[in-house]
Coordinates of N, CA and C in Angstrom, one line a residue:
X29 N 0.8 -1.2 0.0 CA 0.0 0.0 0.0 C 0.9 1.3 0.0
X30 N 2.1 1.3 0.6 CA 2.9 2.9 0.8 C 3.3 2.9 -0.4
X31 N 3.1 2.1 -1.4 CA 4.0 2.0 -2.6 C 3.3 2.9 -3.7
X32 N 1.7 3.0 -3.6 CA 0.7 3.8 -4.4 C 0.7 5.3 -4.2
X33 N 0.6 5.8 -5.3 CA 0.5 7.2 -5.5 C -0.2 7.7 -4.5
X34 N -1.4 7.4 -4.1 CA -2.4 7.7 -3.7 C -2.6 7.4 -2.5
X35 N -2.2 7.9 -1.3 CA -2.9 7.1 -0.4 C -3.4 8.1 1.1
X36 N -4.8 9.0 0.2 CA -5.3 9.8 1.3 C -6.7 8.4 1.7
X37 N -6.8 7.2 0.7 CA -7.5 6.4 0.9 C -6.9 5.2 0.6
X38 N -7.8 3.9 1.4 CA -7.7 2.8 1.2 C -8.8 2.1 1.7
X39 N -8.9 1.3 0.9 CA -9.8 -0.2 0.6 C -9.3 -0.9 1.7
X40 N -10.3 -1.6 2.8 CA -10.1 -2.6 3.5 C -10.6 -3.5 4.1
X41 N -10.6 -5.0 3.2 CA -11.8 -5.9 3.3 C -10.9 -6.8 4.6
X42 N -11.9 -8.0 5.2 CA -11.7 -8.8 6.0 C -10.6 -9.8 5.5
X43 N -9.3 -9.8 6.0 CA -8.4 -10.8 5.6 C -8.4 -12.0 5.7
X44 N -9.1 -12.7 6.7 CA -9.5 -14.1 7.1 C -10.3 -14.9 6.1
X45 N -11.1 -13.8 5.0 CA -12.4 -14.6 4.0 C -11.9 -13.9 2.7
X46 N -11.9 -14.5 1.5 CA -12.1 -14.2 0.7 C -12.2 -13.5 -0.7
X47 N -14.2 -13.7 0.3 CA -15.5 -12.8 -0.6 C -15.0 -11.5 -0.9
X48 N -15.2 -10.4 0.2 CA -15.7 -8.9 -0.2 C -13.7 -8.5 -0.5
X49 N -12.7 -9.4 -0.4 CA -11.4 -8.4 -1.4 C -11.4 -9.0 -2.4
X50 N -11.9 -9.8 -2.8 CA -11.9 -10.2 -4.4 C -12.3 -8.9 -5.3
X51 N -13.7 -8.5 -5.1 CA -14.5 -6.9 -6.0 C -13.5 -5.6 -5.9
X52 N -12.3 -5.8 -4.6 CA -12.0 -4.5 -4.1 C -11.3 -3.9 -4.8
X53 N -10.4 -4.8 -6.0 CA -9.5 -4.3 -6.7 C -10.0 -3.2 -7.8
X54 N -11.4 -3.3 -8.1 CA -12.1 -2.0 -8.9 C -12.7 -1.1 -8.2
X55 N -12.4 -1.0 -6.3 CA -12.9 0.0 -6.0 C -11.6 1.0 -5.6
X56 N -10.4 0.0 -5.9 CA -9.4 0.6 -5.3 C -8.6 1.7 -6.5
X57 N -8.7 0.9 -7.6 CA -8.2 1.6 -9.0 C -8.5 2.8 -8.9
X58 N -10.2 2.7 -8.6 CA -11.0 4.5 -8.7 C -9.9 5.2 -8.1
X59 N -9.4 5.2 -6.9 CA -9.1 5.8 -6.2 C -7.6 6.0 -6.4
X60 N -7.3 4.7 -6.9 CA -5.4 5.2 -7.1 C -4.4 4.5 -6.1
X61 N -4.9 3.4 -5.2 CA -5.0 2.9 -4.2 C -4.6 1.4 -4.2
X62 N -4.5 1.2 -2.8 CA -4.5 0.1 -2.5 C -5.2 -0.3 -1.3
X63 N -4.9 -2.0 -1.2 CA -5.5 -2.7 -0.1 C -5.2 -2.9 1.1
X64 N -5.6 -2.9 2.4 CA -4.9 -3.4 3.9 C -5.8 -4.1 4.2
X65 N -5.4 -5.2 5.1 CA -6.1 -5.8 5.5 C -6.4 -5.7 7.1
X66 N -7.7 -6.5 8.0 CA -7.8 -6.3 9.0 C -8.3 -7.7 9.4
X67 N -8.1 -8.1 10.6 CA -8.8 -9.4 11.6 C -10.5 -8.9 11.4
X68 N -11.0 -9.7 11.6 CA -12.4 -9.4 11.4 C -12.9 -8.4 12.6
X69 N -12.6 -9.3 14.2 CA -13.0 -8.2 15.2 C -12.1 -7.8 16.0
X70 N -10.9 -7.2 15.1 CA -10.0 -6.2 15.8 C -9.0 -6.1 14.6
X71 N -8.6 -4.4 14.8 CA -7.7 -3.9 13.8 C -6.1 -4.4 14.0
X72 N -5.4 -5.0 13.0 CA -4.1 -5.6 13.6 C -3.2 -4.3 14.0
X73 N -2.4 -4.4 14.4 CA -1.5 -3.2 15.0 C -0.6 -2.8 13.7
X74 N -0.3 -3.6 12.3 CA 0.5 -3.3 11.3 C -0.1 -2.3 10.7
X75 N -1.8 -2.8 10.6 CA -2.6 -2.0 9.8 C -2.6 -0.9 10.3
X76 N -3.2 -0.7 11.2 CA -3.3 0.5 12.5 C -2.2 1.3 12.1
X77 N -1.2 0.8 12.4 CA 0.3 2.1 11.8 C 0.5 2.4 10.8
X78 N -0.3 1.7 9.8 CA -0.2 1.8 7.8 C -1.4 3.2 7.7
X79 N -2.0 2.9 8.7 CA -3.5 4.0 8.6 C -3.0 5.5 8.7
X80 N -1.7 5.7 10.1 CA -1.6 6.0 11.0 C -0.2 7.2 10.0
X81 N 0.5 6.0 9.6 CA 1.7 6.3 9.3 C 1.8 7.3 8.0
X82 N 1.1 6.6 6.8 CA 1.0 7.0 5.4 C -0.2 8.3 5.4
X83 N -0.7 8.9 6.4 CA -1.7 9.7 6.6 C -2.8 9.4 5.8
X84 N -3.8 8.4 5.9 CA -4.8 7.8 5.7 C -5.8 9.2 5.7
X85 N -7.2 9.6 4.7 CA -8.0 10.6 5.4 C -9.1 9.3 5.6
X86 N -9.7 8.8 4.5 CA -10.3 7.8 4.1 C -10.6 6.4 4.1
X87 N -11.1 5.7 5.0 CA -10.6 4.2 4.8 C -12.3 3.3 3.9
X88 N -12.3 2.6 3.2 CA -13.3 2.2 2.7 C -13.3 0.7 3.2
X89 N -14.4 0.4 4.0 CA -14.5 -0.7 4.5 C -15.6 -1.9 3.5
X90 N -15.0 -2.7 3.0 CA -15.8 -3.7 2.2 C -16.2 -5.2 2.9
X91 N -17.9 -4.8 3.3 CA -18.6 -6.2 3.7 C -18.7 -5.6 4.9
X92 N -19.9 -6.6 5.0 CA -20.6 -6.2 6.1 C -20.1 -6.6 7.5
X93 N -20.9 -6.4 8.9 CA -20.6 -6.7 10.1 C -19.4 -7.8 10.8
X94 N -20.3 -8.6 10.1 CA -19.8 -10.2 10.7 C -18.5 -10.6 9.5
X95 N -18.2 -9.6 8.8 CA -16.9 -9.2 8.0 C -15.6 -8.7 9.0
X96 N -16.2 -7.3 8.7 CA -15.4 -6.5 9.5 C -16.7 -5.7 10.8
X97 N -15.9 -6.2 11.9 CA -16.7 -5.7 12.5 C -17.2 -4.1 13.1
X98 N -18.1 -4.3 13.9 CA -18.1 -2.5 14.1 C -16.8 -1.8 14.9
X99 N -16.4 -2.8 15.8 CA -15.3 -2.8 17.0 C -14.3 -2.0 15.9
X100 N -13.8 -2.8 14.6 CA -12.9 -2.1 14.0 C -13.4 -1.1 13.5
X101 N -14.8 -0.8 12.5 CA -14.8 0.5 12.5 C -15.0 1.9 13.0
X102 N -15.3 1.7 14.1 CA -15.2 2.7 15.4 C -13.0 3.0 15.8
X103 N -13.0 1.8 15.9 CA -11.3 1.8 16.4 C -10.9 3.3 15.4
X104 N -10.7 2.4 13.6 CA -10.9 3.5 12.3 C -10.7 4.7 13.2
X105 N -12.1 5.1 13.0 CA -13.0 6.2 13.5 C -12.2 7.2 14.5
X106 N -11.9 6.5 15.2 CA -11.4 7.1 16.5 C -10.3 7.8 16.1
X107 N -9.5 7.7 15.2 CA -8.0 8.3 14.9 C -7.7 9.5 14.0
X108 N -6.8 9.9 14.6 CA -6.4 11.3 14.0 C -5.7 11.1 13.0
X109 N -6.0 11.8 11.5 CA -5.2 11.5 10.5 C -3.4 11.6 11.4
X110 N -2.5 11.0 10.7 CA -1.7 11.3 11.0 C -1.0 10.4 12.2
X111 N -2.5 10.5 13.1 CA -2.0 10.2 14.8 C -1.6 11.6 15.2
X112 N -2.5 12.7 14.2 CA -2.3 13.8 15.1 C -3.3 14.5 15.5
X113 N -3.4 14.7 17.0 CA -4.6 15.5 17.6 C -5.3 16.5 16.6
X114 N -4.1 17.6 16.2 CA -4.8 18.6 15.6 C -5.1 18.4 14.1
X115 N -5.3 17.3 13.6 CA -6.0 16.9 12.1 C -7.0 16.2 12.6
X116 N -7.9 16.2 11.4 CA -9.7 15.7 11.5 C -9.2 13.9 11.9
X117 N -10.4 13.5 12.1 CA -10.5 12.1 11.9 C -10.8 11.3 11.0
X118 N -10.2 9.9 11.0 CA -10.5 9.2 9.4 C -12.1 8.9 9.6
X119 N -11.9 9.4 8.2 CA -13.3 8.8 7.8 C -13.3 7.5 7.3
X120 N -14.6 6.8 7.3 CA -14.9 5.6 7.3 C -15.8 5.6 6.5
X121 N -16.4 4.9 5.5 CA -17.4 4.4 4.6 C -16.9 3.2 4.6
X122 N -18.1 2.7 4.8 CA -18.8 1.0 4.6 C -19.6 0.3 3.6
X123 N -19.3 0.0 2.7 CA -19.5 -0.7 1.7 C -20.4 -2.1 1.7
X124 N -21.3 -2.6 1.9 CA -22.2 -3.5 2.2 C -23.0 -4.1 1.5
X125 N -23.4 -5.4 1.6 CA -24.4 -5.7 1.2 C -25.0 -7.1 2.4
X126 N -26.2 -7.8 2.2 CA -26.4 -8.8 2.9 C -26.1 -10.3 2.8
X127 N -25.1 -10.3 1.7 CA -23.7 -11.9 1.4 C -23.0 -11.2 0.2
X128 N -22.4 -11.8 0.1 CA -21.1 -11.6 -0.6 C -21.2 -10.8 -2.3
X129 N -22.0 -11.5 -2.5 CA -23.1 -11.5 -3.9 C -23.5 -9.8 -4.0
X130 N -24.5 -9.6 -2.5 CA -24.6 -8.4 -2.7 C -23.8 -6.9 -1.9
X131 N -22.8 -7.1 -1.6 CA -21.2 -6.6 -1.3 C -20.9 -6.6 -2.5
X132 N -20.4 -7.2 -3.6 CA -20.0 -7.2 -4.0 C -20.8 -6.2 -5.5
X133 N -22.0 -6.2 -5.3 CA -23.0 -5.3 -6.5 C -22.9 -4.0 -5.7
X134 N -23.0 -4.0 -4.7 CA -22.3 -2.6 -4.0 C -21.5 -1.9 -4.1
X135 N -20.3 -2.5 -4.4 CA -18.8 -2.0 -4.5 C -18.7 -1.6 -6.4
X136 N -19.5 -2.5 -7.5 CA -19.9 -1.6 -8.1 C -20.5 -0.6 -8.8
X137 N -21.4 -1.0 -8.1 CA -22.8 0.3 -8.2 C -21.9 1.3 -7.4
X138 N -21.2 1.3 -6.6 CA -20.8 2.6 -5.8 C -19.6 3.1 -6.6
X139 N -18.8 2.2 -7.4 CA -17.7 2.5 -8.2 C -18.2 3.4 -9.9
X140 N -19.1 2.6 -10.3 CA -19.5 2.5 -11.5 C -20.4 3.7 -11.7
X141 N -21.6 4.1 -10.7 CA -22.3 5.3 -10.7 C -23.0 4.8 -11.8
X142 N -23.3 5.9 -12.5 CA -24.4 5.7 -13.6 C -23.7 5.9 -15.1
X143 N -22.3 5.4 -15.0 CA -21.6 5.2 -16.2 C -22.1 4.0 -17.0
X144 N -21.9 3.7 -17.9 CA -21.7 2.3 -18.7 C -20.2 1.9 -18.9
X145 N -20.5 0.8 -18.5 CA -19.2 -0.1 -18.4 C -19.5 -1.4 -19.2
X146 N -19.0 -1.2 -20.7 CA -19.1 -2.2 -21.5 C -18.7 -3.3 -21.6
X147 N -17.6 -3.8 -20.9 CA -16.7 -4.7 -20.6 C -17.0 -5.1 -19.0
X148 N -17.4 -6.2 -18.5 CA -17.0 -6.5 -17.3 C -16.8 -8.1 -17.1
X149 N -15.7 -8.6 -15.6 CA -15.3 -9.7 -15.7 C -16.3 -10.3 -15.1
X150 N -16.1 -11.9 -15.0 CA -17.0 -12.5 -14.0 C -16.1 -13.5 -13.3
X151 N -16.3 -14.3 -12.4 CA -15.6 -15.0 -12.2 C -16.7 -16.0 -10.7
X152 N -16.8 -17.1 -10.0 CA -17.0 -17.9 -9.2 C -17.0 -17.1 -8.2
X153 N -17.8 -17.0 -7.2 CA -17.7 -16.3 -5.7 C -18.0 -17.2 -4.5
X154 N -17.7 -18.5 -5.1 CA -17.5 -19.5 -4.1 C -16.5 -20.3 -3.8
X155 N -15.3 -19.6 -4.5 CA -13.8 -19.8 -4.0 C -13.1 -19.0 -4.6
X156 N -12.3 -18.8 -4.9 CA -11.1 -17.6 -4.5 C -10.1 -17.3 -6.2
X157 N -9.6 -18.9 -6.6 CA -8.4 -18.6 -7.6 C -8.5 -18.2 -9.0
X158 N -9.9 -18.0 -9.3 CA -10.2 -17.5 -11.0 C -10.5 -16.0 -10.4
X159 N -11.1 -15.6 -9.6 CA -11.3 -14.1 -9.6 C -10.0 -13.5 -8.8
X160 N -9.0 -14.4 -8.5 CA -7.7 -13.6 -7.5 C -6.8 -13.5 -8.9
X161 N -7.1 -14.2 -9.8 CA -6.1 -14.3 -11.1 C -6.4 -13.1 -11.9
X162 N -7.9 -12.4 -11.7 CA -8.7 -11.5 -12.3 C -8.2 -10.0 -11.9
X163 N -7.9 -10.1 -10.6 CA -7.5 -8.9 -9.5 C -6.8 -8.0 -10.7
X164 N -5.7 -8.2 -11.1 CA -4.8 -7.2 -11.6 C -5.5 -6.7 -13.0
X165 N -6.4 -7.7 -13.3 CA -7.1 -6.7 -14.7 C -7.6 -6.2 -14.6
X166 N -8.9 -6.5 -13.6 CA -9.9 -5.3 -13.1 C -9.1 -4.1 -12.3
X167 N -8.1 -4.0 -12.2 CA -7.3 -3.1 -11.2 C -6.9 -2.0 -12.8
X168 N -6.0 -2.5 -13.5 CA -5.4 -2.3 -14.6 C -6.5 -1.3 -15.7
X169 N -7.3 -2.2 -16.0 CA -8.4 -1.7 -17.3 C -9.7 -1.1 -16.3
X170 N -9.9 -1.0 -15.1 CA -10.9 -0.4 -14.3 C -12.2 -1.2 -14.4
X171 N -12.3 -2.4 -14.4 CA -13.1 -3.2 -15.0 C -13.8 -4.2 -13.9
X172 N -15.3 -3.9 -13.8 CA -15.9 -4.6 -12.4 C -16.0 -6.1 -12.6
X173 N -16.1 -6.3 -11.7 CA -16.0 -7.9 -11.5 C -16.6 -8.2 -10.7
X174 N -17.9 -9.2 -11.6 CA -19.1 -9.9 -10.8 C -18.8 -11.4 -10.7
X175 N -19.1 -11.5 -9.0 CA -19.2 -12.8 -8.7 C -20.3 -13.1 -8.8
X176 N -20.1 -14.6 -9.2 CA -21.1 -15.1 -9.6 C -21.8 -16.7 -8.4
X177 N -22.5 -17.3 -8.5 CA -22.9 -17.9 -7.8 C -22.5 -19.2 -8.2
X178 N -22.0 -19.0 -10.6 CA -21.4 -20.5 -10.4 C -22.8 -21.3 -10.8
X179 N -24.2 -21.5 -10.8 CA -24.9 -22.2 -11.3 C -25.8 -21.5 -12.1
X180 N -26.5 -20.3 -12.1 CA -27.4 -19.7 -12.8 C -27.0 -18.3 -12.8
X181 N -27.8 -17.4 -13.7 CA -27.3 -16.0 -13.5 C -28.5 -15.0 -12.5
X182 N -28.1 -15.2 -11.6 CA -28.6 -14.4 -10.5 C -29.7 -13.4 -10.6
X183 N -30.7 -12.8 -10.0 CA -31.3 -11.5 -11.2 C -30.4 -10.3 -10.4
X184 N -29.4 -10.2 -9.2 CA -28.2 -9.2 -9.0 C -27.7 -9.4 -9.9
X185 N -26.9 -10.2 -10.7 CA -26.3 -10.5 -11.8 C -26.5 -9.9 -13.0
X186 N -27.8 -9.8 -13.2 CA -28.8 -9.8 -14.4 C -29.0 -8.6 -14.3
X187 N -29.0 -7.5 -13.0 CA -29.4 -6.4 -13.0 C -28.0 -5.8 -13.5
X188 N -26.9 -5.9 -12.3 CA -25.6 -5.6 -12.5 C -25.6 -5.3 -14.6
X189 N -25.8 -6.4 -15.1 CA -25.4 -6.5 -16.4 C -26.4 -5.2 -17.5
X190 N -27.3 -5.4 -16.7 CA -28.5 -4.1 -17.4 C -27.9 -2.4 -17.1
X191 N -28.0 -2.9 -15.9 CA -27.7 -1.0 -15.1 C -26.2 -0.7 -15.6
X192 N -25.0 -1.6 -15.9 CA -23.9 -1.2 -16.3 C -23.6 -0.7 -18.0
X193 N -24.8 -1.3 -18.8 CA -24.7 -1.1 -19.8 C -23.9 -2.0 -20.8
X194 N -23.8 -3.6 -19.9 CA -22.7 -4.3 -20.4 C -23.3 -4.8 -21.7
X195 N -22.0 -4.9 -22.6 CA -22.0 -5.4 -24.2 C -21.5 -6.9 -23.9
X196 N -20.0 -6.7 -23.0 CA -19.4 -8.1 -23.4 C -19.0 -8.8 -22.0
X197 N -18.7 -9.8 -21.6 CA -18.3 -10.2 -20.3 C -17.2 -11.3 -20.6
X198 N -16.2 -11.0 -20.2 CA -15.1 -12.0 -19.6 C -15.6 -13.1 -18.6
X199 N -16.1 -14.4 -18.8 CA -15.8 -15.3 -17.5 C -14.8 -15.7 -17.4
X200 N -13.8 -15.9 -16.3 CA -12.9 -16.6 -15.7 C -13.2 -17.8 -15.3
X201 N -12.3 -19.1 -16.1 CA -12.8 -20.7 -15.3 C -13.7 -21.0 -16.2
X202 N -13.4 -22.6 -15.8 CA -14.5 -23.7 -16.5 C -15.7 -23.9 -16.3
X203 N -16.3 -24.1 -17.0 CA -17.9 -24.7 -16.6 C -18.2 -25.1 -15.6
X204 N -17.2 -25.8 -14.9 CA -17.7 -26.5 -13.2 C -17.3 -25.2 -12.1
X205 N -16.8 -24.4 -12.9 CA -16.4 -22.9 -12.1 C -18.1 -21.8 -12.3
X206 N -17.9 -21.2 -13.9 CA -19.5 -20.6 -13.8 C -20.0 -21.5 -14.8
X207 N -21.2 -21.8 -14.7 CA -21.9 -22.9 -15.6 C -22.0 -22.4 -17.1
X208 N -22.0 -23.6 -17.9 CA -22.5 -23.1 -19.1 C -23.8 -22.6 -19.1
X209 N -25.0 -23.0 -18.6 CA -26.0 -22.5 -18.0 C -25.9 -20.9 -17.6
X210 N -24.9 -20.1 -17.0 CA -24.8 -18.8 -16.3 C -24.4 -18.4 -18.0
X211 N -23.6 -18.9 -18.5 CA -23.1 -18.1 -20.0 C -24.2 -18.0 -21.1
X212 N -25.1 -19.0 -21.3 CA -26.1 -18.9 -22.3 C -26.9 -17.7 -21.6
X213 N -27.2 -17.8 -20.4 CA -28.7 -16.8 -19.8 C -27.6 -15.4 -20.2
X214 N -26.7 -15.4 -19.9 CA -25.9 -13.8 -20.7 C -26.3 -13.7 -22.2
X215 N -26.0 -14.8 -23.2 CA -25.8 -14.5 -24.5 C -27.2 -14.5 -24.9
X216 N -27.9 -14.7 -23.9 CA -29.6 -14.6 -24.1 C -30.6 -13.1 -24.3
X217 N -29.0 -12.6 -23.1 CA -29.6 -11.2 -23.2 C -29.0 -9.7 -24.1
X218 N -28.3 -11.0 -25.1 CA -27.6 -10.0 -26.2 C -25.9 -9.8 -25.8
X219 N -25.5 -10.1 -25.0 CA -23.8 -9.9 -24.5 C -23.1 -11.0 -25.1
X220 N -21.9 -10.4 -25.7 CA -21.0 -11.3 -25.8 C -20.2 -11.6 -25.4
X221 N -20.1 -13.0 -25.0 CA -19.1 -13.9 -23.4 C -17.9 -14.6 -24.4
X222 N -16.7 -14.0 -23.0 CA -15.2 -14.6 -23.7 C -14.8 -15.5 -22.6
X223 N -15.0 -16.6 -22.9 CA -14.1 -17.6 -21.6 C -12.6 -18.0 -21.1
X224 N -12.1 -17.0 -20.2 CA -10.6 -17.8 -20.2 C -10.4 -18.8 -19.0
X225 N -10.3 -20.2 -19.5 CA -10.0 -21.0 -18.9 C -9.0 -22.4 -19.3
X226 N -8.6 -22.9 -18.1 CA -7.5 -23.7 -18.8 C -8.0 -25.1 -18.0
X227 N -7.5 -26.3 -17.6 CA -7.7 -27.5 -17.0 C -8.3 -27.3 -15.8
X228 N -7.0 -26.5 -14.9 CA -7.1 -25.7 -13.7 C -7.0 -24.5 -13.1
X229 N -7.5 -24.7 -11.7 CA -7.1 -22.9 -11.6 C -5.2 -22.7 -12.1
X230 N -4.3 -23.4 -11.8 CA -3.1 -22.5 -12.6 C -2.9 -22.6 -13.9
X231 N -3.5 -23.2 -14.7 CA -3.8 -22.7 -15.9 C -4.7 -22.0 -16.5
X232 N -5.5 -21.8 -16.0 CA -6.4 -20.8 -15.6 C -5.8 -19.3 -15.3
X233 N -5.1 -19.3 -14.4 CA -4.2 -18.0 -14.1 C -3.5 -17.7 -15.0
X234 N -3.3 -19.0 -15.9 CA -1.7 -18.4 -16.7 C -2.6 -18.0 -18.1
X235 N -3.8 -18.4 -18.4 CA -4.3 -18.1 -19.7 C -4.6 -15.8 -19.4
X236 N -5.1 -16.1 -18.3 CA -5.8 -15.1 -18.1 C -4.1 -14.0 -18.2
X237 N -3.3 -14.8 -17.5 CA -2.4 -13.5 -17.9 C -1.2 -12.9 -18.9
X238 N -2.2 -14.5 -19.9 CA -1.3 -14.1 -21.2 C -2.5 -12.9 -21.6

């Protein structure tokens, strides 16, 4: 994170799961940014001084409660940019939804606004290595990334793909990753789907990063 241009803000999903830092990498790009991580119900002492140290104004918290808890975002809350009395305190925004699915249509409805975004990836939101392989594209080309459920296309899915204005979608992974089932109900609705996948997730990684 001290390594980014940018760091009156930072993205910071629960480090123990996942779900809500998979999407983060498109909320972080906006910004210019990077990621820290936190214990679910307590801020680690590294992060705390990353907050503390790089003069944080902003922290954007991704996922709900039983993610990150309130304990941490109050902690946040409590500190003086800097760690100095006479500067404001960090602000905190909480990024949410009620599972992971809808966290993650959160993070781009809150990124995306009422732009069109022609291009967006997809990837499995019930494990981790096709959409962690995705991280640096959606970071790179600003490009949101919907998790998907992996058996059918969701109507968050279905919305996501209307309200963004999407033309075309990248899945990441095989068929036992998002179904052929999830790709027809896209091509149904006029979008055109590009699949990169390989045997496994590391070939899988390695297609996606040729």
């Amino acid at each position: 994170f001290a390594q980014f241009g940018n760091k009156d803000d930072v993205v910071l999903p629960d480090g123990r799961a996942f779900a809500d830092a998979l999407g983060a990498d498109y909320l972080a790009q906006k910004y210019h940014t990077g990621l820290l991580l936190t214990e679910p119900a307590s801020l680690p002492t590294s992060t705390r001084l990353a907050i503390i140290d790089q003069n944080v104004k902003r922290v954007f918290i991704t996922g709900g409660p039983a993610a990150v808890s309130p304990a941490v975002e109050a902690e946040i809350a409590a500190l003086n940019v800097g760690g100095n009395s006479a500067n404001p305190k960090v602000q905190v925004v909480r990024i949410a939804g009620a599972d992971r699915y809808a966290t993650n249509s959160e993070i781009n409805r809150t990124v995306a606004g009422a732009s069109n975004e022609p291009t967006v990836l997809m990837a499995s939101g019930l494990d981790f290595p096709d959409a962690l392989a995705l991280g640096p594209v959606s970071y790179h080309k600003g490009l949101p990334l919907i998790l998907s459920n992996g058996t059918s296309l969701s109507s968050s899915n279905a919305a996501q793909l209307t309200d963004l204005g999407v033309t075309r979608v990248v899945i990441a992974g095989g068929t036992s990753s998002v179904s052929q089932a999830v790709e027809n109900a896209i091509t149904a609705k006029g979008i055109a789907v590009t699949r990169v996948a390989g045997a496994n997730r590391f070939s899988t990684a390695t297609a996606i990063a040729k």
